[in-house]
């Protein structure tokens, strides 16, 4: 029975590790001493760390050590569940909006043992929202221009009708030449 439990526990750990490492979301897991337990590939890409750089086992403030990373470190090490939007200052000067979700994992005694941090790049969502606003603006302009065209069409039709009628009347009048 103990061998079976050990095998199942080992399999479960392997599956969990593979799932977390290959998720499409950026994941960082930190223990209660602020040491990095897991820094998956998506997180490496998001934060600009090469795949060959060892990050697990280091403290979070040793990895994020720029002055602009102080707020991020505080957010990731605060032992409470949260959901916030932040601006990530990337290494090449780019700014990226991120949604950061943190979940505290507690022991059976209720003590925090780890913090799971999930990051979503909001750049694409923000660009889509901006495009939607532009499309709505263009739709409004289209509706206005259609209304203006219809409003102009009625008087122009009346003028054209009057000109045709006037032309008929001038043709019917015999010219009086002495």
PDB file of C-alpha atoms in Angstrom:
ATOM      1  CA  UNK A   1       0.000   0.000   0.000  1.00  0.00           C
ATOM      2  CA  UNK A   2       2.806   2.427   0.834  1.00  0.00           C
ATOM      3  CA  UNK A   3       4.498   1.699  -2.490  1.00  0.00           C
ATOM      4  CA  UNK A   4       1.247   2.361  -4.339  1.00  0.00           C
ATOM      5  CA  UNK A   5       0.772   5.657  -2.480  1.00  0.00           C
ATOM      6  CA  UNK A   6       4.372   6.654  -3.193  1.00  0.00           C
ATOM      7  CA  UNK A   7       3.949   5.908  -6.900  1.00  0.00           C
ATOM      8  CA  UNK A   8       0.671   7.850  -7.073  1.00  0.00           C
ATOM      9  CA  UNK A   9       2.180  10.786  -5.185  1.00  0.00           C
ATOM     10  CA  UNK A  10       5.183  10.787  -7.500  1.00  0.00           C
ATOM     11  CA  UNK A  11       2.922  10.646 -10.568  1.00  0.00           C
ATOM     12  CA  UNK A  12       0.738  13.437  -9.225  1.00  0.00           C
ATOM     13  CA  UNK A  13       3.781  15.634  -8.570  1.00  0.00           C
ATOM     14  CA  UNK A  14       5.093  14.957 -12.074  1.00  0.00           C
ATOM     15  CA  UNK A  15       1.745  15.794 -13.685  1.00  0.00           C
ATOM     16  CA  UNK A  16       1.350  18.970 -11.611  1.00  0.00           C
ATOM     17  CA  UNK A  17       4.890  20.053 -12.432  1.00  0.00           C
ATOM     18  CA  UNK A  18       4.408  19.434 -16.179  1.00  0.00           C
ATOM     19  CA  UNK A  19       1.051  21.235 -16.210  1.00  0.00           C
ATOM     20  CA  UNK A  20       2.441  24.288 -14.425  1.00  0.00           C
ATOM     21  CA  UNK A  21       5.571  24.413 -16.579  1.00  0.00           C
ATOM     22  CA  UNK A  22       3.686  24.153 -19.880  1.00  0.00           C
ATOM     23  CA  UNK A  23       0.694  26.380 -19.107  1.00  0.00           C
ATOM     24  CA  UNK A  24      -0.075  29.170 -21.546  1.00  0.00           C
ATOM     25  CA  UNK A  25      -0.243  31.553 -18.581  1.00  0.00           C
ATOM     26  CA  UNK A  26       2.861  32.902 -16.899  1.00  0.00           C
ATOM     27  CA  UNK A  27       3.266  31.225 -13.507  1.00  0.00           C
ATOM     28  CA  UNK A  28       5.639  31.929 -10.632  1.00  0.00           C
ATOM     29  CA  UNK A  29       5.373  30.039  -7.342  1.00  0.00           C
ATOM     30  CA  UNK A  30       7.162  31.396  -4.285  1.00  0.00           C
ATOM     31  CA  UNK A  31       7.607  29.697  -0.905  1.00  0.00           C
ATOM     32  CA  UNK A  32       7.085  31.397   2.473  1.00  0.00           C
ATOM     33  CA  UNK A  33      10.740  32.450   2.564  1.00  0.00           C
ATOM     34  CA  UNK A  34      10.268  34.231  -0.835  1.00  0.00           C
ATOM     35  CA  UNK A  35      12.335  31.611  -2.671  1.00  0.00           C
ATOM     36  CA  UNK A  36      11.189  30.774  -6.192  1.00  0.00           C
ATOM     37  CA  UNK A  37       9.823  27.242  -6.443  1.00  0.00           C
ATOM     38  CA  UNK A  38       8.684  27.484 -10.067  1.00  0.00           C
ATOM     39  CA  UNK A  39       9.220  30.032 -12.849  1.00  0.00           C
ATOM     40  CA  UNK A  40       7.600  28.582 -15.972  1.00  0.00           C
ATOM     41  CA  UNK A  41       8.592  29.230 -19.596  1.00  0.00           C
ATOM     42  CA  UNK A  42       5.807  31.739 -20.253  1.00  0.00           C
ATOM     43  CA  UNK A  43       6.931  33.778 -17.229  1.00  0.00           C
ATOM     44  CA  UNK A  44      10.535  33.655 -18.480  1.00  0.00           C
ATOM     45  CA  UNK A  45       9.405  34.971 -21.851  1.00  0.00           C
ATOM     46  CA  UNK A  46       7.172  37.648 -20.332  1.00  0.00           C
ATOM     47  CA  UNK A  47       9.868  38.957 -18.013  1.00  0.00           C
ATOM     48  CA  UNK A  48      12.675  38.531 -20.543  1.00  0.00           C
ATOM     49  CA  UNK A  49      14.750  35.852 -18.816  1.00  0.00           C
ATOM     50  CA  UNK A  50      16.598  33.324 -20.985  1.00  0.00           C
ATOM     51  CA  UNK A  51      15.715  29.641 -20.646  1.00  0.00           C
ATOM     52  CA  UNK A  52      19.221  28.733 -19.519  1.00  0.00           C
ATOM     53  CA  UNK A  53      19.251  31.123 -16.548  1.00  0.00           C
ATOM     54  CA  UNK A  54      18.550  29.330 -13.295  1.00  0.00           C
ATOM     55  CA  UNK A  55      15.826  31.154 -11.380  1.00  0.00           C
ATOM     56  CA  UNK A  56      14.340  28.492  -9.136  1.00  0.00           C
ATOM     57  CA  UNK A  57      15.871  28.430  -5.673  1.00  0.00           C
ATOM     58  CA  UNK A  58      16.712  32.148  -5.751  1.00  0.00           C
ATOM     59  CA  UNK A  59      14.827  34.683  -3.665  1.00  0.00           C
ATOM     60  CA  UNK A  60      12.348  36.786  -5.625  1.00  0.00           C
ATOM     61  CA  UNK A  61      14.215  40.020  -4.805  1.00  0.00           C
ATOM     62  CA  UNK A  62      17.434  38.507  -6.193  1.00  0.00           C
ATOM     63  CA  UNK A  63      15.713  37.894  -9.534  1.00  0.00           C
ATOM     64  CA  UNK A  64      13.677  41.108  -9.655  1.00  0.00           C
ATOM     65  CA  UNK A  65      16.317  43.514  -8.397  1.00  0.00           C
ATOM     66  CA  UNK A  66      15.808  46.643 -10.493  1.00  0.00           C
ATOM     67  CA  UNK A  67      14.413  49.726  -8.767  1.00  0.00           C
ATOM     68  CA  UNK A  68      11.275  49.461 -10.909  1.00  0.00           C
ATOM     69  CA  UNK A  69      10.717  45.876  -9.618  1.00  0.00           C
ATOM     70  CA  UNK A  70      10.191  46.841  -5.961  1.00  0.00           C
ATOM     71  CA  UNK A  71       6.402  47.113  -6.271  1.00  0.00           C
ATOM     72  CA  UNK A  72       6.246  43.805  -8.147  1.00  0.00           C
ATOM     73  CA  UNK A  73       8.263  42.045  -5.414  1.00  0.00           C
ATOM     74  CA  UNK A  74       5.967  43.428  -2.722  1.00  0.00           C
ATOM     75  CA  UNK A  75       2.893  42.281  -4.636  1.00  0.00           C
ATOM     76  CA  UNK A  76       4.292  38.780  -5.177  1.00  0.00           C
ATOM     77  CA  UNK A  77       5.378  38.274  -1.567  1.00  0.00           C
ATOM     78  CA  UNK A  78       2.319  39.665   0.247  1.00  0.00           C
ATOM     79  CA  UNK A  79       0.573  36.619   1.740  1.00  0.00           C
ATOM     80  CA  UNK A  80      -2.956  37.407   0.603  1.00  0.00           C
ATOM     81  CA  UNK A  81      -5.045  36.582  -2.431  1.00  0.00           C
ATOM     82  CA  UNK A  82      -5.183  39.493  -4.823  1.00  0.00           C
ATOM     83  CA  UNK A  83      -5.961  40.553  -8.357  1.00  0.00           C
ATOM     84  CA  UNK A  84      -4.385  43.716  -9.708  1.00  0.00           C
ATOM     85  CA  UNK A  85      -3.377  45.396 -12.913  1.00  0.00           C
ATOM     86  CA  UNK A  86       0.148  46.717 -13.067  1.00  0.00           C
ATOM     87  CA  UNK A  87       2.495  48.128 -15.681  1.00  0.00           C
ATOM     88  CA  UNK A  88       5.582  45.991 -16.246  1.00  0.00           C
ATOM     89  CA  UNK A  89       8.680  47.967 -17.169  1.00  0.00           C
ATOM     90  CA  UNK A  90      10.476  45.602 -19.495  1.00  0.00           C
ATOM     91  CA  UNK A  91      14.202  45.419 -19.874  1.00  0.00           C
ATOM     92  CA  UNK A  92      14.237  47.257 -23.229  1.00  0.00           C
ATOM     93  CA  UNK A  93      12.182  50.178 -21.945  1.00  0.00           C
ATOM     94  CA  UNK A  94       8.827  48.826 -23.096  1.00  0.00           C
ATOM     95  CA  UNK A  95       5.842  49.023 -20.804  1.00  0.00           C
ATOM     96  CA  UNK A  96       3.374  46.152 -20.736  1.00  0.00           C
ATOM     97  CA  UNK A  97       0.056  46.139 -18.882  1.00  0.00           C
ATOM     98  CA  UNK A  98      -0.348  42.971 -16.819  1.00  0.00           C
ATOM     99  CA  UNK A  99      -3.083  41.401 -14.780  1.00  0.00           C
ATOM    100  CA  UNK A 100      -1.530  39.754 -11.716  1.00  0.00           C
ATOM    101  CA  UNK A 101      -3.445  37.203  -9.663  1.00  0.00           C
ATOM    102  CA  UNK A 102      -1.922  35.815  -6.482  1.00  0.00           C
ATOM    103  CA  UNK A 103      -3.271  32.896  -4.468  1.00  0.00           C
ATOM    104  CA  UNK A 104      -1.904  31.875  -1.110  1.00  0.00           C
ATOM    105  CA  UNK A 105      -1.539  28.166  -0.403  1.00  0.00           C
ATOM    106  CA  UNK A 106      -1.936  27.452   3.291  1.00  0.00           C
ATOM    107  CA  UNK A 107      -0.875  24.433   5.326  1.00  0.00           C
ATOM    108  CA  UNK A 108      -3.447  22.364   7.184  1.00  0.00           C
ATOM    109  CA  UNK A 109      -2.708  24.566  10.191  1.00  0.00           C
ATOM    110  CA  UNK A 110      -3.648  27.655   8.161  1.00  0.00           C
ATOM    111  CA  UNK A 111      -0.113  28.993   7.777  1.00  0.00           C
ATOM    112  CA  UNK A 112       0.958  30.286   4.362  1.00  0.00           C
ATOM    113  CA  UNK A 113       3.424  27.937   2.693  1.00  0.00           C
ATOM    114  CA  UNK A 114       3.496  29.284  -0.877  1.00  0.00           C
ATOM    115  CA  UNK A 115       2.104  31.966  -3.160  1.00  0.00           C
ATOM    116  CA  UNK A 116       1.033  31.111  -6.710  1.00  0.00           C
ATOM    117  CA  UNK A 117       1.286  34.104  -9.047  1.00  0.00           C
ATOM    118  CA  UNK A 118      -0.423  34.136 -12.458  1.00  0.00           C
ATOM    119  CA  UNK A 119       0.290  36.852 -15.022  1.00  0.00           C
ATOM    120  CA  UNK A 120      -1.753  37.788 -18.088  1.00  0.00           C
ATOM    121  CA  UNK A 121      -0.382  40.189 -20.684  1.00  0.00           C
ATOM    122  CA  UNK A 122      -3.171  42.708 -21.283  1.00  0.00           C
ATOM    123  CA  UNK A 123      -1.552  44.303 -24.365  1.00  0.00           C
ATOM    124  CA  UNK A 124      -3.613  42.325 -26.864  1.00  0.00           C
ATOM    125  CA  UNK A 125      -6.838  42.870 -24.896  1.00  0.00           C
ATOM    126  CA  UNK A 126      -6.162  46.609 -24.666  1.00  0.00           C
ATOM    127  CA  UNK A 127      -5.398  46.812 -28.393  1.00  0.00           C
ATOM    128  CA  UNK A 128      -8.642  44.954 -29.172  1.00  0.00           C
ATOM    129  CA  UNK A 129     -10.588  47.324 -26.896  1.00  0.00           C
ATOM    130  CA  UNK A 130      -9.020  50.328 -28.647  1.00  0.00           C
ATOM    131  CA  UNK A 131      -9.910  48.880 -32.062  1.00  0.00           C
ATOM    132  CA  UNK A 132     -13.484  48.311 -30.852  1.00  0.00           C
ATOM    133  CA  UNK A 133     -13.709  51.971 -29.761  1.00  0.00           C
ATOM    134  CA  UNK A 134     -12.412  53.077 -33.171  1.00  0.00           C
ATOM    135  CA  UNK A 135     -14.891  50.848 -34.973  1.00  0.00           C
ATOM    136  CA  UNK A 136     -17.734  52.266 -32.882  1.00  0.00           C
ATOM    137  CA  UNK A 137     -16.559  55.797 -33.728  1.00  0.00           C
ATOM    138  CA  UNK A 138     -16.440  54.976 -37.433  1.00  0.00           C
ATOM    139  CA  UNK A 139     -19.899  53.411 -37.222  1.00  0.00           C
ATOM    140  CA  UNK A 140     -21.209  56.630 -35.657  1.00  0.00           C
ATOM    141  CA  UNK A 141     -19.620  58.687 -38.437  1.00  0.00           C
ATOM    142  CA  UNK A 142     -21.147  56.376 -41.044  1.00  0.00           C
ATOM    143  CA  UNK A 143     -24.593  56.754 -39.520  1.00  0.00           C
ATOM    144  CA  UNK A 144     -24.239  60.540 -39.387  1.00  0.00           C
ATOM    145  CA  UNK A 145     -23.042  60.770 -42.972  1.00  0.00           C
ATOM    146  CA  UNK A 146     -25.906  58.526 -44.129  1.00  0.00           C
ATOM    147  CA  UNK A 147     -28.380  60.791 -42.337  1.00  0.00           C
ATOM    148  CA  UNK A 148     -26.818  63.933 -43.833  1.00  0.00           C
ATOM    149  CA  UNK A 149     -26.884  62.396 -47.317  1.00  0.00           C
ATOM    150  CA  UNK A 150     -30.571  61.553 -46.931  1.00  0.00           C
ATOM    151  CA  UNK A 151     -31.349  65.045 -45.642  1.00  0.00           C
ATOM    152  CA  UNK A 152     -29.536  66.573 -48.619  1.00  0.00           C
ATOM    153  CA  UNK A 153     -31.173  64.204 -51.105  1.00  0.00           C
ATOM    154  CA  UNK A 154     -34.723  65.463 -50.386  1.00  0.00           C
ATOM    155  CA  UNK A 155     -34.107  69.170 -51.133  1.00  0.00           C
ATOM    156  CA  UNK A 156     -31.911  68.294 -54.122  1.00  0.00           C
ATOM    157  CA  UNK A 157     -34.691  66.063 -55.500  1.00  0.00           C
ATOM    158  CA  UNK A 158     -37.149  68.924 -55.097  1.00  0.00           C
ATOM    159  CA  UNK A 159     -34.794  71.326 -56.842  1.00  0.00           C
ATOM    160  CA  UNK A 160     -34.206  68.855 -59.663  1.00  0.00           C
ATOM    161  CA  UNK A 161     -37.959  68.312 -60.047  1.00  0.00           C
ATOM    162  CA  UNK A 162     -38.553  72.055 -60.169  1.00  0.00           C
ATOM    163  CA  UNK A 163     -35.785  72.493 -62.768  1.00  0.00           C
ATOM    164  CA  UNK A 164     -37.291  69.761 -64.957  1.00  0.00           C
ATOM    165  CA  UNK A 165     -40.726  71.364 -64.640  1.00  0.00           C
ATOM    166  CA  UNK A 166     -39.254  74.806 -65.394  1.00  0.00           C
ATOM    167  CA  UNK A 167     -37.479  73.414 -68.432  1.00  0.00           C
ATOM    168  CA  UNK A 168     -40.750  71.916 -69.721  1.00  0.00           C
ATOM    169  CA  UNK A 169     -42.507  75.212 -69.313  1.00  0.00           C
ATOM    170  CA  UNK A 170     -39.812  77.167 -71.115  1.00  0.00           C
ATOM    171  CA  UNK A 171     -39.924  74.708 -74.035  1.00  0.00           C
ATOM    172  CA  UNK A 172     -43.726  75.031 -74.312  1.00  0.00           C
ATOM    173  CA  UNK A 173     -43.582  78.836 -74.547  1.00  0.00           C
ATOM    174  CA  UNK A 174     -43.307  79.831 -78.211  1.00  0.00           C
ATOM    175  CA  UNK A 175     -40.585  82.227 -78.829  1.00  0.00           C
ATOM    176  CA  UNK A 176     -41.861  85.528 -80.087  1.00  0.00           C
ATOM    177  CA  UNK A 177     -39.516  86.897 -82.678  1.00  0.00           C
ATOM    178  CA  UNK A 178     -40.554  89.947 -84.720  1.00  0.00           C
TER     179      UNK A 178
END
